[in-house]
PDB file of C-alpha atoms in Angstrom:
ATOM      1  CA  UNK N   1      54.523  30.645  -0.298  1.00 49.00           C
ATOM      2  CA  UNK N   2      52.934  29.554  -3.541  1.00 46.00           C
ATOM      3  CA  UNK N   3      53.290  25.922  -2.516  1.00 46.00           C
ATOM      4  CA  UNK N   4      51.689  26.598   0.870  1.00 47.00           C
ATOM      5  CA  UNK N   5      48.753  28.410  -0.732  1.00 47.00           C
ATOM      6  CA  UNK N   6      48.366  25.620  -3.254  1.00 45.00           C
ATOM      7  CA  UNK N   7      48.346  22.994  -0.477  1.00 49.00           C
ATOM      8  CA  UNK N   8      45.808  25.030   1.512  1.00 50.00           C
ATOM      9  CA  UNK N   9      43.621  25.260  -1.575  1.00 49.00           C
ATOM     10  CA  UNK N  10      43.738  21.506  -1.996  1.00 49.00           C
ATOM     11  CA  UNK N  11      42.906  21.007   1.666  1.00 53.00           C
ATOM     12  CA  UNK N  12      39.931  23.372   1.421  1.00 51.00           C
ATOM     13  CA  UNK N  13      38.820  21.783  -1.813  1.00 53.00           C
ATOM     14  CA  UNK N  14      39.031  18.248  -0.392  1.00 57.00           C
ATOM     15  CA  UNK N  15      37.120  19.347   2.737  1.00 58.00           C
ATOM     16  CA  UNK N  16      34.432  20.854   0.513  1.00 56.00           C
ATOM     17  CA  UNK N  17      34.268  17.704  -1.665  1.00 54.00           C
ATOM     18  CA  UNK N  18      34.119  15.475   1.422  1.00 56.00           C
ATOM     19  CA  UNK N  19      31.197  17.481   2.867  1.00 62.00           C
ATOM     20  CA  UNK N  20      29.489  17.529  -0.539  1.00 57.00           C
ATOM     21  CA  UNK N  21      29.818  13.739  -0.849  1.00 61.00           C
ATOM     22  CA  UNK N  22      28.337  13.222   2.637  1.00 61.00           C
ATOM     23  CA  UNK N  23      25.375  15.469   1.797  1.00 63.00           C
ATOM     24  CA  UNK N  24      24.923  13.687  -1.535  1.00 65.00           C
ATOM     25  CA  UNK N  25      24.980  10.272   0.179  1.00 68.00           C
ATOM     26  CA  UNK N  26      22.394  11.403   2.741  1.00 68.00           C
ATOM     27  CA  UNK N  27      20.118  12.658  -0.033  1.00 68.00           C
ATOM     28  CA  UNK N  28      20.528   9.375  -1.949  1.00 66.00           C
ATOM     29  CA  UNK N  29      19.761   7.381   1.211  1.00 66.00           C
ATOM     30  CA  UNK N  30      16.627   9.439   1.883  1.00 64.00           C
ATOM     31  CA  UNK N  31      15.506   9.133  -1.754  1.00 65.00           C
ATOM     32  CA  UNK N  32      16.025   5.362  -1.768  1.00 66.00           C
ATOM     33  CA  UNK N  33      14.293   5.000   1.609  1.00 58.00           C
ATOM     34  CA  UNK N  34      11.278   6.973   0.407  1.00 58.00           C
ATOM     35  CA  UNK N  35      11.130   4.895  -2.790  1.00 61.00           C
ATOM     36  CA  UNK N  36      11.300   1.586  -0.929  1.00 58.00           C
ATOM     37  CA  UNK N  37       8.723   2.762   1.607  1.00 61.00           C
ATOM     38  CA  UNK N  38       6.389   3.923  -1.191  1.00 62.00           C
ATOM     39  CA  UNK N  39       6.568   0.561  -2.946  1.00 60.00           C
ATOM     40  CA  UNK N  40       5.972  -1.289   0.326  1.00 61.00           C
ATOM     41  CA  UNK N  41       2.938   0.865   1.185  1.00 62.00           C
ATOM     42  CA  UNK N  42       1.525   0.456  -2.323  1.00 63.00           C
ATOM     43  CA  UNK N  43       1.807  -3.328  -2.111  1.00 59.00           C
ATOM     44  CA  UNK N  44       0.314  -3.380   1.378  1.00 57.00           C
ATOM     45  CA  UNK N  45      -2.651  -1.188   0.459  1.00 56.00           C
ATOM     46  CA  UNK N  46      -3.293  -2.888  -2.873  1.00 53.00           C
ATOM     47  CA  UNK N  47      -3.408  -6.336  -1.243  1.00 49.00           C
ATOM     48  CA  UNK N  48      -6.162  -5.125   1.080  1.00 54.00           C
ATOM     49  CA  UNK N  49      -7.989  -3.097  -1.514  1.00 57.00           C
ATOM     50  CA  UNK N  50      -8.031  -5.797  -4.176  1.00 73.00           C
ATOM     51  CA  UNK N  51     -11.487  -7.324  -3.945  1.00 84.00           C
ATOM     52  CA  UNK N  52     -12.691  -9.894  -6.439  1.00 94.00           C
ATOM     53  CA  UNK N  53     -16.028 -10.118  -8.184  1.00 96.00           C
ATOM     54  CA  UNK N  54     -17.560 -13.588  -8.472  1.00 97.00           C
ATOM     55  CA  UNK N  55     -20.440 -14.396 -10.814  1.00 98.00           C
ATOM     56  CA  UNK N  56     -23.241 -16.885 -10.226  1.00 98.00           C
ATOM     57  CA  UNK N  57     -25.818 -17.526 -12.938  1.00 98.00           C
ATOM     58  CA  UNK N  58     -29.514 -17.943 -12.122  1.00 98.00           C
ATOM     59  CA  UNK N  59     -30.702 -20.722 -14.453  1.00 98.00           C
ATOM     60  CA  UNK N  60     -33.807 -22.700 -15.372  1.00 97.00           C
ATOM     61  CA  UNK N  61     -31.667 -25.738 -16.173  1.00 96.00           C
ATOM     62  CA  UNK N  62     -28.112 -26.924 -15.628  1.00 96.00           C
ATOM     63  CA  UNK N  63     -27.458 -30.475 -16.787  1.00 95.00           C
ATOM     64  CA  UNK N  64     -30.264 -32.602 -15.355  1.00 95.00           C
ATOM     65  CA  UNK N  65     -31.103 -30.118 -12.597  1.00 95.00           C
ATOM     66  CA  UNK N  66     -33.884 -27.574 -12.919  1.00 96.00           C
ATOM     67  CA  UNK N  67     -34.164 -24.172 -11.245  1.00 97.00           C
ATOM     68  CA  UNK N  68     -30.569 -23.838 -10.022  1.00 97.00           C
ATOM     69  CA  UNK N  69     -27.777 -21.413  -9.347  1.00 98.00           C
ATOM     70  CA  UNK N  70     -24.615 -22.186 -11.315  1.00 98.00           C
ATOM     71  CA  UNK N  71     -22.685 -22.416  -8.007  1.00 97.00           C
ATOM     72  CA  UNK N  72     -24.245 -24.029  -4.958  1.00 97.00           C
ATOM     73  CA  UNK N  73     -21.387 -23.191  -2.582  1.00 98.00           C
ATOM     74  CA  UNK N  74     -18.808 -20.478  -3.073  1.00 98.00           C
ATOM     75  CA  UNK N  75     -15.959 -19.432  -0.758  1.00 98.00           C
ATOM     76  CA  UNK N  76     -14.800 -15.829  -0.975  1.00 98.00           C
ATOM     77  CA  UNK N  77     -12.735 -13.272   0.940  1.00 97.00           C
ATOM     78  CA  UNK N  78     -14.103 -10.398   3.003  1.00 97.00           C
ATOM     79  CA  UNK N  79     -14.916  -7.387   0.755  1.00 97.00           C
ATOM     80  CA  UNK N  80     -15.368  -9.580  -2.318  1.00 97.00           C
ATOM     81  CA  UNK N  81     -18.484  -9.040  -4.366  1.00 97.00           C
ATOM     82  CA  UNK N  82     -20.867 -11.573  -5.868  1.00 98.00           C
ATOM     83  CA  UNK N  83     -22.978 -10.830  -8.926  1.00 98.00           C
ATOM     84  CA  UNK N  84     -25.947 -13.062  -9.613  1.00 98.00           C
ATOM     85  CA  UNK N  85     -26.685 -12.903 -13.347  1.00 98.00           C
ATOM     86  CA  UNK N  86     -30.265 -13.270 -14.469  1.00 97.00           C
ATOM     87  CA  UNK N  87     -29.466 -15.595 -17.367  1.00 97.00           C
ATOM     88  CA  UNK N  88     -32.993 -17.044 -17.390  1.00 97.00           C
ATOM     89  CA  UNK N  89     -36.030 -15.008 -16.371  1.00 97.00           C
ATOM     90  CA  UNK N  90     -38.075 -15.551 -13.208  1.00 97.00           C
ATOM     91  CA  UNK N  91     -35.303 -15.780 -10.581  1.00 98.00           C
ATOM     92  CA  UNK N  92     -33.980 -13.650  -7.749  1.00 98.00           C
ATOM     93  CA  UNK N  93     -31.725 -13.800  -4.686  1.00 98.00           C
ATOM     94  CA  UNK N  94     -32.967 -13.542  -1.109  1.00 98.00           C
ATOM     95  CA  UNK N  95     -30.768 -13.975   1.975  1.00 98.00           C
ATOM     96  CA  UNK N  96     -32.514 -16.197   4.506  1.00 98.00           C
ATOM     97  CA  UNK N  97     -29.557 -16.847   6.803  1.00 97.00           C
ATOM     98  CA  UNK N  98     -26.543 -14.634   7.420  1.00 97.00           C
ATOM     99  CA  UNK N  99     -24.120 -13.448  10.103  1.00 97.00           C
ATOM    100  CA  UNK N 100     -25.345 -11.178  12.879  1.00 95.00           C
ATOM    101  CA  UNK N 101     -25.470  -7.526  11.870  1.00 95.00           C
ATOM    102  CA  UNK N 102     -26.006  -8.121   8.152  1.00 96.00           C
ATOM    103  CA  UNK N 103     -29.120  -6.498   6.709  1.00 95.00           C
ATOM    104  CA  UNK N 104     -31.622  -8.602   4.800  1.00 95.00           C
ATOM    105  CA  UNK N 105     -31.075  -8.643   1.058  1.00 97.00           C
ATOM    106  CA  UNK N 106     -33.640  -9.437  -1.608  1.00 98.00           C
ATOM    107  CA  UNK N 107     -33.265  -8.665  -5.290  1.00 98.00           C
ATOM    108  CA  UNK N 108     -35.969  -8.036  -7.847  1.00 98.00           C
ATOM    109  CA  UNK N 109     -37.209 -10.892 -10.035  1.00 98.00           C
ATOM    110  CA  UNK N 110     -35.395 -11.279 -13.386  1.00 97.00           C
ATOM    111  CA  UNK N 111     -32.789  -8.626 -12.518  1.00 98.00           C
ATOM    112  CA  UNK N 112     -29.057  -9.007 -11.955  1.00 98.00           C
ATOM    113  CA  UNK N 113     -28.102  -8.630  -8.305  1.00 98.00           C
ATOM    114  CA  UNK N 114     -24.841  -7.576  -6.687  1.00 98.00           C
ATOM    115  CA  UNK N 115     -23.765  -7.752  -3.048  1.00 98.00           C
ATOM    116  CA  UNK N 116     -20.477  -6.826  -1.345  1.00 97.00           C
ATOM    117  CA  UNK N 117     -19.676  -9.169   1.555  1.00 98.00           C
ATOM    118  CA  UNK N 118     -18.108  -7.081   4.312  1.00 97.00           C
ATOM    119  CA  UNK N 119     -18.796  -9.431   7.244  1.00 97.00           C
ATOM    120  CA  UNK N 120     -17.278 -12.907   7.528  1.00 98.00           C
ATOM    121  CA  UNK N 121     -19.548 -15.912   7.989  1.00 98.00           C
ATOM    122  CA  UNK N 122     -21.921 -18.235   6.162  1.00 98.00           C
ATOM    123  CA  UNK N 123     -24.735 -16.769   4.058  1.00 98.00           C
ATOM    124  CA  UNK N 124     -27.698 -18.876   2.909  1.00 98.00           C
ATOM    125  CA  UNK N 125     -29.731 -17.576  -0.004  1.00 98.00           C
ATOM    126  CA  UNK N 126     -32.659 -18.777  -2.097  1.00 98.00           C
ATOM    127  CA  UNK N 127     -34.667 -17.930  -5.176  1.00 98.00           C
ATOM    128  CA  UNK N 128     -37.988 -16.826  -3.694  1.00 98.00           C
ATOM    129  CA  UNK N 129     -40.245 -18.274  -6.439  1.00 97.00           C
ATOM    130  CA  UNK N 130     -38.314 -21.579  -6.561  1.00 98.00           C
ATOM    131  CA  UNK N 131     -37.347 -22.105  -2.909  1.00 97.00           C
ATOM    132  CA  UNK N 132     -39.301 -25.374  -2.658  1.00 97.00           C
ATOM    133  CA  UNK N 133     -37.599 -26.669  -5.824  1.00 97.00           C
ATOM    134  CA  UNK N 134     -34.166 -26.601  -4.194  1.00 97.00           C
ATOM    135  CA  UNK N 135     -32.899 -23.342  -5.651  1.00 98.00           C
ATOM    136  CA  UNK N 136     -30.628 -22.384  -2.754  1.00 98.00           C
ATOM    137  CA  UNK N 137     -26.945 -21.611  -2.290  1.00 98.00           C
ATOM    138  CA  UNK N 138     -24.271 -20.820   0.279  1.00 98.00           C
ATOM    139  CA  UNK N 139     -21.585 -18.141   0.366  1.00 98.00           C
ATOM    140  CA  UNK N 140     -18.756 -18.686   2.858  1.00 98.00           C
ATOM    141  CA  UNK N 141     -16.940 -15.438   3.570  1.00 98.00           C
ATOM    142  CA  UNK N 142     -13.436 -15.396   5.024  1.00 96.00           C
ATOM    143  CA  UNK N 143     -13.471 -19.118   5.899  1.00 94.00           C
ATOM    144  CA  UNK N 144     -15.580 -18.169   8.952  1.00 96.00           C
ATOM    145  CA  UNK N 145     -18.208 -20.762   9.841  1.00 97.00           C
ATOM    146  CA  UNK N 146     -19.026 -19.413  13.305  1.00 96.00           C
ATOM    147  CA  UNK N 147     -22.723 -18.916  12.427  1.00 97.00           C
ATOM    148  CA  UNK N 148     -23.159 -22.418  10.979  1.00 96.00           C
ATOM    149  CA  UNK N 149     -25.490 -23.496  13.802  1.00 95.00           C
ATOM    150  CA  UNK N 150     -27.746 -20.540  12.990  1.00 97.00           C
ATOM    151  CA  UNK N 151     -27.782 -21.547   9.303  1.00 97.00           C
ATOM    152  CA  UNK N 152     -28.718 -25.136  10.228  1.00 96.00           C
ATOM    153  CA  UNK N 153     -31.831 -23.821  12.007  1.00 96.00           C
ATOM    154  CA  UNK N 154     -33.139 -21.802   9.026  1.00 97.00           C
ATOM    155  CA  UNK N 155     -36.476 -23.125   7.813  1.00 96.00           C
ATOM    156  CA  UNK N 156     -36.387 -24.253   4.175  1.00 97.00           C
ATOM    157  CA  UNK N 157     -39.042 -26.063   2.167  1.00 95.00           C
ATOM    158  CA  UNK N 158     -39.434 -28.977  -0.263  1.00 96.00           C
ATOM    159  CA  UNK N 159     -36.275 -30.135  -2.036  1.00 97.00           C
ATOM    160  CA  UNK N 160     -34.315 -27.389  -0.292  1.00 97.00           C
ATOM    161  CA  UNK N 161     -34.423 -29.326   3.009  1.00 96.00           C
ATOM    162  CA  UNK N 162     -32.437 -32.261   1.664  1.00 96.00           C
ATOM    163  CA  UNK N 163     -30.160 -30.070  -0.452  1.00 97.00           C
ATOM    164  CA  UNK N 164     -29.298 -27.818   2.507  1.00 97.00           C
ATOM    165  CA  UNK N 165     -28.296 -30.853   4.587  1.00 96.00           C
ATOM    166  CA  UNK N 166     -26.055 -32.041   1.737  1.00 96.00           C
ATOM    167  CA  UNK N 167     -24.470 -28.611   1.313  1.00 97.00           C
ATOM    168  CA  UNK N 168     -23.830 -28.248   5.038  1.00 96.00           C
ATOM    169  CA  UNK N 169     -22.166 -31.680   5.156  1.00 94.00           C
ATOM    170  CA  UNK N 170     -19.949 -30.707   2.224  1.00 93.00           C
ATOM    171  CA  UNK N 171     -18.573 -27.639   4.042  1.00 91.00           C
ATOM    172  CA  UNK N 172     -18.101 -29.456   7.356  1.00 79.00           C
TER     173      UNK N 172
END
């Protein structure tokens, strides 16, 4: 009788341990799945949310050129931001050509300017006081050049005419 009871106890104990191990494995699987899913979602969201900030200086002189932006053409991703630093006084940023649906943008003279590019396309900007001196630049957002024909038709003055043609050739 004692042997039978002992064997029954072992059977019950092993059944209990077996069920406990299954429950423990399920919990471990769920925990690992949640962890992996959390890491995946974090990486996915952070890749979209990670916007860069690019800086362009507004200068009186750069090498032999006068009245220039430090970058004439810059390519960025959608949701990136550009900051134009007023290194030298007397400059600003004014959008004169941009994708459809983008509001006009014009900064104050001698003040830093910042703009977040949420729409893909080509943006043409100028320094209002020095537009005839060739102080223009292009921002290409998201490698989208679908509004290039519109940019080609924007009226620019003085040295900016020739410079714009050169810049447009350089981006294709």
